CSV table of C-alpha atoms and ligand atoms in Angstrom, one decimal:
chain,number,residue,atom,x,y,z
A,1,MET,CA,1.6,-4.8,-20.4
A,2,TYR,CA,5.3,-5.2,-19.5
A,3,GLY,CA,8.5,-6.2,-21.3
A,4,ALA,CA,8.9,-9.5,-23.1
A,5,THR,CA,9.0,-12.6,-20.9
A,6,ILE,CA,12.5,-13.1,-19.5
A,7,ASP,CA,14.1,-16.3,-20.9
A,8,LEU,CA,15.6,-17.2,-17.5
A,9,MET,CA,17.4,-20.4,-18.5
A,10,ASP,CA,17.5,-23.3,-20.9
A,11,ASP,CA,15.6,-25.9,-19.0
A,12,PRO,CA,14.9,-29.4,-20.5
A,13,ARG,CA,11.8,-30.0,-18.5
A,14,ASP,CA,8.3,-29.3,-20.0
A,15,ASP,CA,6.1,-26.6,-18.5
A,16,ALA,CA,4.1,-29.1,-16.4
A,17,GLU,CA,7.3,-30.4,-14.8
A,18,LYS,CA,8.5,-26.9,-14.2
A,19,LEU,CA,5.2,-25.9,-12.6
A,20,ALA,CA,5.1,-29.0,-10.4
A,21,ALA,CA,8.7,-28.2,-9.2
A,22,PHE,CA,7.8,-24.5,-8.7
A,23,GLU,CA,4.8,-25.4,-6.6
A,24,ALA,CA,6.8,-27.9,-4.6
A,25,ARG,CA,9.2,-25.1,-3.7
A,26,ILE,CA,6.4,-22.8,-2.6
A,27,ALA,CA,4.9,-25.6,-0.5
A,28,ALA,CA,8.3,-26.2,1.1
A,29,GLY,CA,8.4,-22.4,2.0
A,30,GLU,CA,11.3,-21.7,-0.3
A,31,LYS,CA,11.8,-18.1,-1.6
A,32,ILE,CA,11.5,-17.7,-5.4
A,33,GLU,CA,14.4,-15.4,-6.6
A,34,PRO,CA,14.7,-13.3,-9.8
A,35,GLY,CA,16.8,-15.9,-11.7
A,36,ASP,CA,14.5,-18.8,-10.9
A,37,TRP,CA,11.9,-20.3,-13.2
A,38,MET,CA,8.4,-19.0,-12.5
A,39,PRO,CA,5.0,-19.2,-14.2
A,40,GLU,CA,4.4,-16.1,-16.4
A,41,GLU,CA,1.2,-15.5,-14.3
A,42,TYR,CA,3.2,-15.4,-11.1
A,43,ARG,CA,5.6,-12.8,-12.6
A,44,LYS,CA,2.7,-10.7,-14.0
A,45,GLN,CA,0.7,-10.8,-10.7
A,46,LEU,CA,3.8,-9.7,-8.8
A,47,ILE,CA,4.5,-6.8,-11.1
A,48,ARG,CA,0.9,-5.7,-10.9
A,49,MET,CA,0.8,-5.9,-7.1
A,50,ILE,CA,4.3,-4.6,-6.3
A,51,SER,CA,4.1,-1.7,-8.8
A,52,GLN,CA,0.7,-0.6,-7.5
A,53,HIS,CA,2.1,-0.9,-3.9
A,54,ALA,CA,5.0,1.3,-5.0
A,55,HIS,CA,2.6,3.8,-6.6
A,56,SER,CA,0.6,3.8,-3.3
A,57,GLU,CA,3.7,4.7,-1.2
A,58,VAL,CA,4.6,7.6,-3.5
A,59,VAL,CA,1.1,9.0,-3.9
A,60,GLY,CA,0.6,8.4,-0.2
A,61,MET,CA,3.2,11.2,0.5
A,62,LEU,CA,0.8,13.8,-0.9
A,63,PRO,CA,-1.9,14.1,1.8
A,64,GLU,CA,0.7,14.2,4.6
A,65,GLY,CA,3.1,16.4,2.7
A,66,THR,CA,0.6,19.2,2.8
A,67,TYR,CA,0.7,19.3,6.6
A,68,ILE,CA,4.5,19.5,7.0
A,69,THR,CA,4.2,23.3,6.9
A,70,LYS,CA,1.2,23.2,9.2
A,71,ALA,CA,2.5,21.0,12.0
A,72,PRO,CA,1.7,22.5,15.5
A,73,SER,CA,5.4,22.2,16.7
A,74,LEU,CA,8.9,21.8,15.4
A,75,ARG,CA,8.9,18.3,16.9
A,76,ARG,CA,5.7,17.3,15.1
A,77,LYS,CA,7.1,18.8,11.9
A,78,LEU,CA,10.3,16.8,12.1
A,79,ILE,CA,8.4,13.6,12.8
A,80,LEU,CA,6.0,14.1,9.9
A,81,LEU,CA,8.9,15.1,7.6
A,82,ALA,CA,10.7,11.8,8.5
A,83,LYS,CA,7.5,9.8,7.9
A,84,VAL,CA,6.9,11.3,4.4
A,85,GLN,CA,10.5,10.7,3.5
A,86,ASP,CA,10.2,7.1,4.6
A,87,GLU,CA,7.2,6.6,2.3
A,88,GLY,CA,9.2,7.9,-0.7
A,89,GLY,CA,11.9,5.4,0.2
A,90,HIS,CA,9.4,2.6,0.5
A,91,GLY,CA,8.3,3.4,-3.1
A,92,GLN,CA,11.9,3.1,-4.3
A,93,TYR,CA,12.4,-0.3,-2.6
A,94,LEU,CA,9.2,-1.5,-4.2
A,95,TYR,CA,9.9,-0.2,-7.7
A,96,HIS,CA,13.3,-1.9,-7.5
A,97,ALA,CA,11.6,-5.2,-6.4
A,98,ALA,CA,9.3,-4.9,-9.4
A,99,GLU,CA,12.2,-4.3,-11.7
A,100,THR,CA,13.8,-7.6,-10.7
A,101,LEU,CA,10.8,-9.2,-12.5
A,102,GLY,CA,11.5,-7.4,-15.8
A,103,ALA,CA,9.3,-4.3,-15.4
A,104,THR,CA,11.0,-1.0,-16.2
A,105,ARG,CA,10.5,2.1,-14.1
A,106,GLU,CA,9.4,4.0,-17.3
A,107,GLU,CA,6.6,1.4,-18.0
A,108,MET,CA,5.4,1.4,-14.4
A,109,LEU,CA,5.3,5.2,-14.1
A,110,ASP,CA,3.7,5.5,-17.5
A,111,LEU,CA,0.8,3.2,-16.4
A,112,LEU,CA,0.4,5.3,-13.2
A,113,LEU,CA,0.6,8.7,-14.9
A,114,THR,CA,-1.9,7.7,-17.7
A,115,GLY,CA,-4.3,6.4,-15.0
A,116,LYS,CA,-4.1,2.8,-16.1
A,117,ALA,CA,-2.4,1.5,-12.9
A,118,LYS,CA,-4.0,1.7,-9.5
A,119,TYR,CA,-2.8,2.9,-6.2
A,120,SER,CA,-4.5,2.5,-2.8
A,121,ASN,CA,-8.0,3.9,-2.6
A,122,ILE,CA,-7.2,5.6,0.7
A,123,PHE,CA,-5.1,8.3,-0.8
A,124,ASN,CA,-8.0,9.7,-2.8
A,125,TYR,CA,-9.5,11.3,0.2
A,126,PRO,CA,-8.7,14.9,1.4
A,127,ALA,CA,-6.7,15.5,4.6
A,128,LEU,CA,-8.7,18.3,6.3
A,129,SER,CA,-7.1,18.9,9.7
A,130,TRP,CA,-4.0,18.0,11.8
A,131,ALA,CA,-6.0,15.2,13.3
A,132,ASP,CA,-6.0,13.6,9.9
A,133,MET,CA,-2.2,13.1,10.3
A,134,GLY,CA,-2.9,11.2,13.4
A,135,ILE,CA,-5.7,9.0,12.0
A,136,ILE,CA,-3.7,8.3,8.8
A,137,GLY,CA,-0.7,7.3,10.9
A,138,TRP,CA,-2.7,5.2,13.3
A,139,LEU,CA,-5.3,3.6,11.0
A,140,VAL,CA,-3.8,3.7,7.5
A,141,ASP,CA,-0.3,2.8,8.5
A,142,GLY,CA,-1.8,0.3,11.0
A,143,ALA,CA,-3.7,-1.3,8.2
A,144,ALA,CA,-0.6,-1.3,6.0
A,145,ILE,CA,1.4,-3.0,8.8
A,146,LEU,CA,-1.1,-5.8,9.0
A,147,ASN,CA,-1.0,-6.3,5.2
A,148,GLN,CA,2.7,-5.9,4.9
A,149,THR,CA,3.5,-8.2,7.9
A,150,MET,CA,1.6,-10.8,5.9
A,151,LEU,CA,3.6,-9.9,2.7
A,152,ALA,CA,6.9,-10.2,4.6
A,153,LYS,CA,6.2,-14.0,4.3
A,154,ALA,CA,5.5,-13.8,0.5
A,155,SER,CA,7.1,-16.4,-1.6
A,156,TYR,CA,8.9,-13.9,-3.8
A,157,GLY,CA,12.3,-13.1,-2.2
A,158,PRO,CA,12.8,-9.5,-3.1
A,159,TYR,CA,9.2,-8.5,-2.1
A,160,SER,CA,9.4,-10.4,1.2
A,161,ARG,CA,12.7,-8.7,2.1
A,162,ALA,CA,11.5,-5.3,1.1
A,163,MET,CA,8.5,-5.8,3.4
A,164,ILE,CA,10.6,-6.7,6.4
A,165,ARG,CA,12.5,-3.5,6.0
A,166,ILE,CA,9.4,-1.4,5.4
A,167,CYS,CA,7.5,-2.9,8.4
A,168,ALA,CA,10.2,-1.7,10.8
A,169,GLU,CA,9.6,1.9,9.7
A,170,GLU,CA,5.8,1.5,9.5
A,171,ASN,CA,5.7,0.8,13.3
A,172,PHE,CA,7.2,4.3,13.9
A,173,HIS,CA,4.6,5.7,11.5
A,174,MET,CA,1.7,4.1,13.5
A,175,ARG,CA,3.1,5.1,16.9
A,176,GLN,CA,3.4,8.8,15.9
A,177,GLY,CA,-0.2,8.7,14.7
A,178,GLN,CA,-1.3,7.2,17.9
A,179,ASP,CA,0.6,9.9,19.8
A,180,ILE,CA,-1.2,12.7,17.9
A,181,ILE,CA,-4.7,11.2,18.4
A,182,ILE,CA,-4.1,10.4,22.1
A,183,THR,CA,-2.9,14.0,22.6
A,184,LEU,CA,-6.0,15.4,20.9
A,185,ALA,CA,-8.4,12.9,22.6
A,186,ILE,CA,-7.3,13.9,26.1
A,187,GLY,CA,-7.0,17.6,25.1
A,188,THR,CA,-9.6,20.3,24.9
A,189,PRO,CA,-13.2,19.5,23.7
A,190,GLU,CA,-12.3,21.1,20.4
A,191,GLN,CA,-9.3,18.9,20.0
A,192,LYS,CA,-11.2,15.8,20.8
A,193,ALA,CA,-13.9,16.9,18.3
A,194,MET,CA,-11.2,17.2,15.7
A,195,ALA,CA,-10.0,13.7,16.3
A,196,GLN,CA,-13.6,12.4,16.2
A,197,ASP,CA,-14.2,14.2,12.9
A,198,ALA,CA,-11.1,12.6,11.4
A,199,LEU,CA,-12.1,9.1,12.5
A,200,ASN,CA,-15.6,9.7,11.0
A,201,ARG,CA,-14.0,10.5,7.6
A,202,TRP,CA,-11.3,7.9,7.5
A,203,TRP,CA,-12.8,4.7,9.1
A,204,TRP,CA,-14.7,3.3,6.2
A,205,PRO,CA,-12.1,4.1,3.4
A,206,THR,CA,-9.5,2.4,5.6
A,207,LEU,CA,-11.6,-0.8,5.8
A,208,MET,CA,-11.7,-0.7,2.0
A,209,MET,CA,-7.9,-0.6,1.9
A,210,PHE,CA,-7.8,-4.4,2.4
A,211,GLY,CA,-9.5,-4.9,-0.9
A,212,PRO,CA,-12.9,-6.1,-2.0
A,213,PRO,CA,-14.7,-8.9,-0.1
A,214,ASP,CA,-13.3,-12.4,-0.7
A,215,THR,CA,-16.3,-13.2,-2.9
A,216,ASP,CA,-15.3,-10.4,-5.2
A,217,SER,CA,-11.4,-10.6,-5.2
A,218,PRO,CA,-10.4,-12.1,-8.6
A,219,ASN,CA,-6.7,-12.0,-7.8
A,220,SER,CA,-6.7,-13.6,-4.4
A,221,THR,CA,-7.1,-17.3,-5.5
A,222,VAL,CA,-3.8,-17.4,-7.5
A,223,LEU,CA,-2.0,-15.1,-5.0
A,224,ILE,CA,-2.8,-17.5,-2.2
A,225,ARG,CA,-2.1,-20.6,-4.3
A,226,TRP,CA,1.4,-19.4,-5.0
A,227,GLY,CA,2.1,-18.0,-1.5
A,228,ILE,CA,2.2,-14.3,-2.3
A,229,LYS,CA,-0.8,-13.6,0.0
A,230,THR,CA,-1.1,-15.9,3.0
A,231,LYS,CA,-4.4,-14.3,4.3
A,232,THR,CA,-7.5,-13.2,2.5
A,233,ASN,CA,-8.8,-9.6,2.3
A,234,ASP,CA,-11.6,-10.3,4.7
A,235,GLU,CA,-9.3,-12.1,7.2
A,236,LEU,CA,-6.9,-9.1,7.4
A,237,ARG,CA,-9.8,-6.7,7.5
A,238,GLN,CA,-11.4,-8.5,10.5
A,239,THR,CA,-8.1,-8.6,12.3
A,240,PHE,CA,-7.7,-4.9,11.8
A,241,ILE,CA,-11.3,-4.1,13.1
A,242,ASN,CA,-10.8,-6.3,16.2
A,243,GLN,CA,-7.5,-4.4,16.9
A,244,MET,CA,-8.7,-0.9,16.3
A,245,VAL,CA,-12.2,-0.7,17.8
A,246,PRO,CA,-11.2,-1.3,21.5
A,247,GLU,CA,-8.1,0.9,21.1
A,248,LEU,CA,-10.0,4.0,19.8
A,249,GLN,CA,-13.0,3.4,22.0
A,250,SER,CA,-10.7,3.5,25.1
A,251,LEU,CA,-10.1,7.2,24.2
A,252,GLY,CA,-13.8,7.9,24.2
A,253,LEU,CA,-13.9,8.1,20.4
A,254,GLU,CA,-17.0,6.7,18.6
A,255,PHE,CA,-17.1,4.8,15.3
A,256,PRO,CA,-19.3,6.2,12.5
A,257,ASP,CA,-21.1,2.9,12.4
A,258,PRO,CA,-24.5,2.5,14.3
A,259,ASP,CA,-24.5,-1.2,13.4
A,260,LEU,CA,-21.1,-1.9,15.1
A,261,LEU,CA,-21.4,-4.7,17.7
A,262,TYR,CA,-19.2,-7.2,19.5
A,263,ASP,CA,-20.0,-10.8,18.8
A,264,ALA,CA,-18.8,-12.7,22.0
A,265,GLU,CA,-19.1,-16.1,20.3
A,266,SER,CA,-16.6,-15.3,17.6
A,267,GLY,CA,-14.7,-12.7,19.5
A,268,ASN,CA,-15.1,-10.4,16.5
A,269,TRP,CA,-16.3,-6.8,16.2
A,270,ILE,CA,-19.0,-6.9,13.4
A,271,THR,CA,-19.4,-3.7,11.3
A,272,GLY,CA,-22.3,-2.5,9.3
A,273,PRO,CA,-22.2,-2.9,5.5
A,274,ILE,CA,-19.2,-1.4,3.7
A,275,ASP,CA,-20.1,0.8,0.7
A,276,TRP,CA,-18.4,-1.2,-2.1
A,277,ASP,CA,-19.9,1.0,-4.7
A,278,GLU,CA,-17.9,3.9,-3.3
A,279,PHE,CA,-14.8,1.6,-3.3
A,280,TRP,CA,-15.1,0.7,-7.0
A,281,ARG,CA,-16.0,4.3,-7.9
A,282,VAL,CA,-12.9,5.7,-6.1
A,283,ILE,CA,-10.5,3.1,-7.6
A,284,ARG,CA,-11.9,3.7,-11.1
A,285,GLY,CA,-10.8,7.4,-10.8
A,286,ASP,CA,-13.9,9.1,-9.4
A,287,GLY,CA,-12.9,9.7,-5.8
A,288,PRO,CA,-12.8,13.1,-4.0
A,289,MET,CA,-9.1,13.7,-4.8
A,290,ASN,CA,-8.1,11.4,-7.7
A,291,LYS,CA,-7.6,14.3,-10.1
A,292,GLU,CA,-5.5,16.3,-7.7
A,293,ARG,CA,-3.3,13.3,-6.7
A,294,LEU,CA,-2.6,12.2,-10.3
A,295,GLY,CA,-2.2,15.9,-11.3
A,296,ALA,CA,0.5,16.3,-8.6
A,297,ARG,CA,2.3,13.1,-9.7
A,298,ARG,CA,2.2,14.2,-13.4
A,299,ALA,CA,3.5,17.7,-12.5
A,300,ALA,CA,6.3,16.2,-10.4
A,301,HIS,CA,7.3,13.9,-13.2
A,302,GLU,CA,7.4,16.7,-15.7
A,303,ASP,CA,9.4,18.9,-13.3
A,304,GLY,CA,11.9,16.0,-13.1
A,305,GLN,CA,12.3,15.6,-16.8
A,306,TRP,CA,15.5,17.7,-16.9
A,307,VAL,CA,17.1,15.6,-14.2
A,308,ARG,CA,16.4,12.4,-16.2
A,309,GLU,CA,17.8,14.0,-19.4
A,310,ALA,CA,20.9,15.2,-17.6
A,311,LEU,CA,21.5,11.7,-16.1
A,312,ALA,CA,21.0,10.1,-19.5
A,313,ALA,CA,23.5,12.5,-21.2
A,314,TYR,CA,26.0,11.9,-18.4
A,315,ALA,CA,25.6,8.1,-18.8
A,316,GLU,CA,26.0,8.3,-22.6
A,317,LYS,CA,29.1,10.5,-22.3
A,318,HIS,CA,30.6,8.2,-19.8
A,319,GLU,CA,29.2,5.0,-21.4
A,320,MET,CA,27.5,3.9,-18.1
A,321,THR,CA,24.5,1.6,-17.9
A,322,SER,CA,21.5,2.7,-15.9
A,323,ALA,CA,22.3,-0.1,-13.5
A,324,VAL,CA,25.3,1.8,-12.1
A,325,LEU,CA,23.5,5.2,-11.9
B,401,3HC,N1,-7.0,0.4,-3.6
B,401,3HC,C1,-7.0,0.4,-4.9
B,401,3HC,N2,-7.2,-0.8,-5.7
B,401,3HC,C2,-7.5,-1.9,-5.0
B,401,3HC,C3,-7.6,-1.9,-3.6
B,401,3HC,C4,-7.3,-0.7,-2.9
B,401,3HC,N3,-7.3,-0.7,-1.5
B,401,3HC,N4,-7.9,-3.2,-3.2
B,401,3HC,C5,-8.0,-3.9,-4.3
B,401,3HC,N5,-7.8,-3.1,-5.4
B,401,3HC,C6,-7.9,-3.5,-6.8
B,401,3HC,C7,-6.9,-4.6,-7.1
B,401,3HC,O1,-5.6,-3.9,-7.5
B,401,3HC,C8,-7.5,-5.3,-8.3
B,401,3HC,O2,-7.4,-4.5,-9.4
B,401,3HC,P1,-6.3,-4.9,-10.6
B,401,3HC,O3,-6.5,-6.4,-10.8
B,401,3HC,O4,-6.7,-4.0,-11.7
B,401,3HC,O5,-5.0,-4.6,-10.0
B,401,3HC,C9,-9.0,-5.2,-7.9
B,401,3HC,O6,-9.2,-4.1,-7.0
B,401,3HC,C10,-9.5,-6.5,-7.2
B,401,3HC,O7,-8.9,-6.7,-6.0
B,401,3HC,P2,-8.2,-8.0,-5.5
B,401,3HC,O8,-8.6,-8.3,-4.1
B,401,3HC,O9,-8.5,-9.1,-6.5
B,401,3HC,O10,-6.7,-7.6,-5.6
B,401,3HC,P3,-5.5,-8.1,-4.8
B,401,3HC,O11,-5.6,-9.6,-4.6
B,401,3HC,O12,-4.3,-7.6,-5.4
B,401,3HC,O13,-5.7,-7.5,-3.3
B,401,3HC,C11,-4.5,-5.7,-2.1
B,401,3HC,C12,-5.6,-6.1,-3.2
B,401,3HC,C13,-5.0,-6.3,-0.8
B,401,3HC,C14,-4.4,-4.2,-2.1
B,401,3HC,C15,-3.2,-6.4,-2.6
B,401,3HC,O14,-3.0,-6.0,-3.9
B,401,3HC,C16,-2.0,-6.0,-1.7
B,401,3HC,O15,-1.9,-6.5,-0.6
B,401,3HC,N6,-1.2,-5.1,-2.3
B,401,3HC,C17,0.1,-4.8,-1.6
B,401,3HC,C18,-0.1,-3.8,-0.5
B,401,3HC,C19,-0.5,-2.5,-1.0
B,401,3HC,O16,-0.6,-2.2,-2.2
B,401,3HC,N7,-0.9,-1.6,-0.1
B,401,3HC,C20,-1.3,-0.2,-0.5
B,401,3HC,C21,-1.2,0.7,0.7
B,401,3HC,S1,0.5,1.2,0.8
B,401,3HC,C22,0.3,2.2,2.2
B,401,3HC,O17,-0.6,2.1,2.9
B,401,3HC,C23,1.5,3.0,2.5
B,401,3HC,C24,1.6,3.2,4.0
B,401,3HC,O18,2.9,3.5,4.3
B,401,3HC,C25,0.7,4.3,4.4
């Protein structure tokens, strides 16, 4: 799927000894760095996860990008513009983190643009009103913060450090979403209804963002074993539900879940069943906006061809490597 395995160094130990030493480092809480020995599965899992995370950040610019020209005030426009620009920057951090593992930008983008690589399910739903900007900021970025705060402790150094920097900006993203929804919820009945409609449409897909149930999460075992994930999909999802339900109910908003109930014994909010058929359908390309999202990314890539060609010509003329561009 990606370039040849990097021959990191001549090491006299056999693979079993290398793996034992690697796992001892993980257990000791050490960070694995690009030049260190790592199991090939560790490297491939990280490239898969980090590149798809990067794709998600860049595709995630699309739903909010359409509302920059529809913002209700100059202030809201500037805030949304800053958020969308942040997401693009997050994508760059993450593509760079994946490149430290031997993946090339061209390979990663080719897998996205040919539909072979995934990006977060959540960005395959349409944004239908200004309230969607608030719910995306509050819920989607709120979910991302929980996930990324966990990943800031990941065993792979470049990913962990990228997450620390990204989380700082995500907090601003969530706060601006909260501000939009609070403004609408205490506004006119029509504004509150717009916030309620957005919550109805985004709640369930946001719960799916955390990934399939632990019983159906083929990658989790090895990711937890090697300290990339430190919590399971279901654990993070439950933390998110427990955080969000009281907050949004305090605004008089209701959840699109007649089975939602509070279990005093566990202290958890228990939701009704999540439609995992919808989740798998959407991530396999059959969601409401998959074609539009990939179409937009393909068009942007094609439009940027001349820039890549000009940079390559300049580099060749000046005998520069891509590393210095
Ligand atoms: N959307 C799309 N695909 C998903 C998914 C989701 N929400 N959740 C899981 N999948 C895919 C996995 O990629 C995997 O497919 P693959 O093996 O072909 O890659 C399959 O479903 C099985 O899922 P697993 O649980 O086994 O996969 P993981 O262990 O990788 O867990 C994950 C999934 C929790 C998304 C994990 O990959 C992860 O934490 N990734 C990094 C964070 C990330 O990508 N976040 C995306 C949102 S970015 C964002 O929200 C931007 C913010 O600024 C708004």
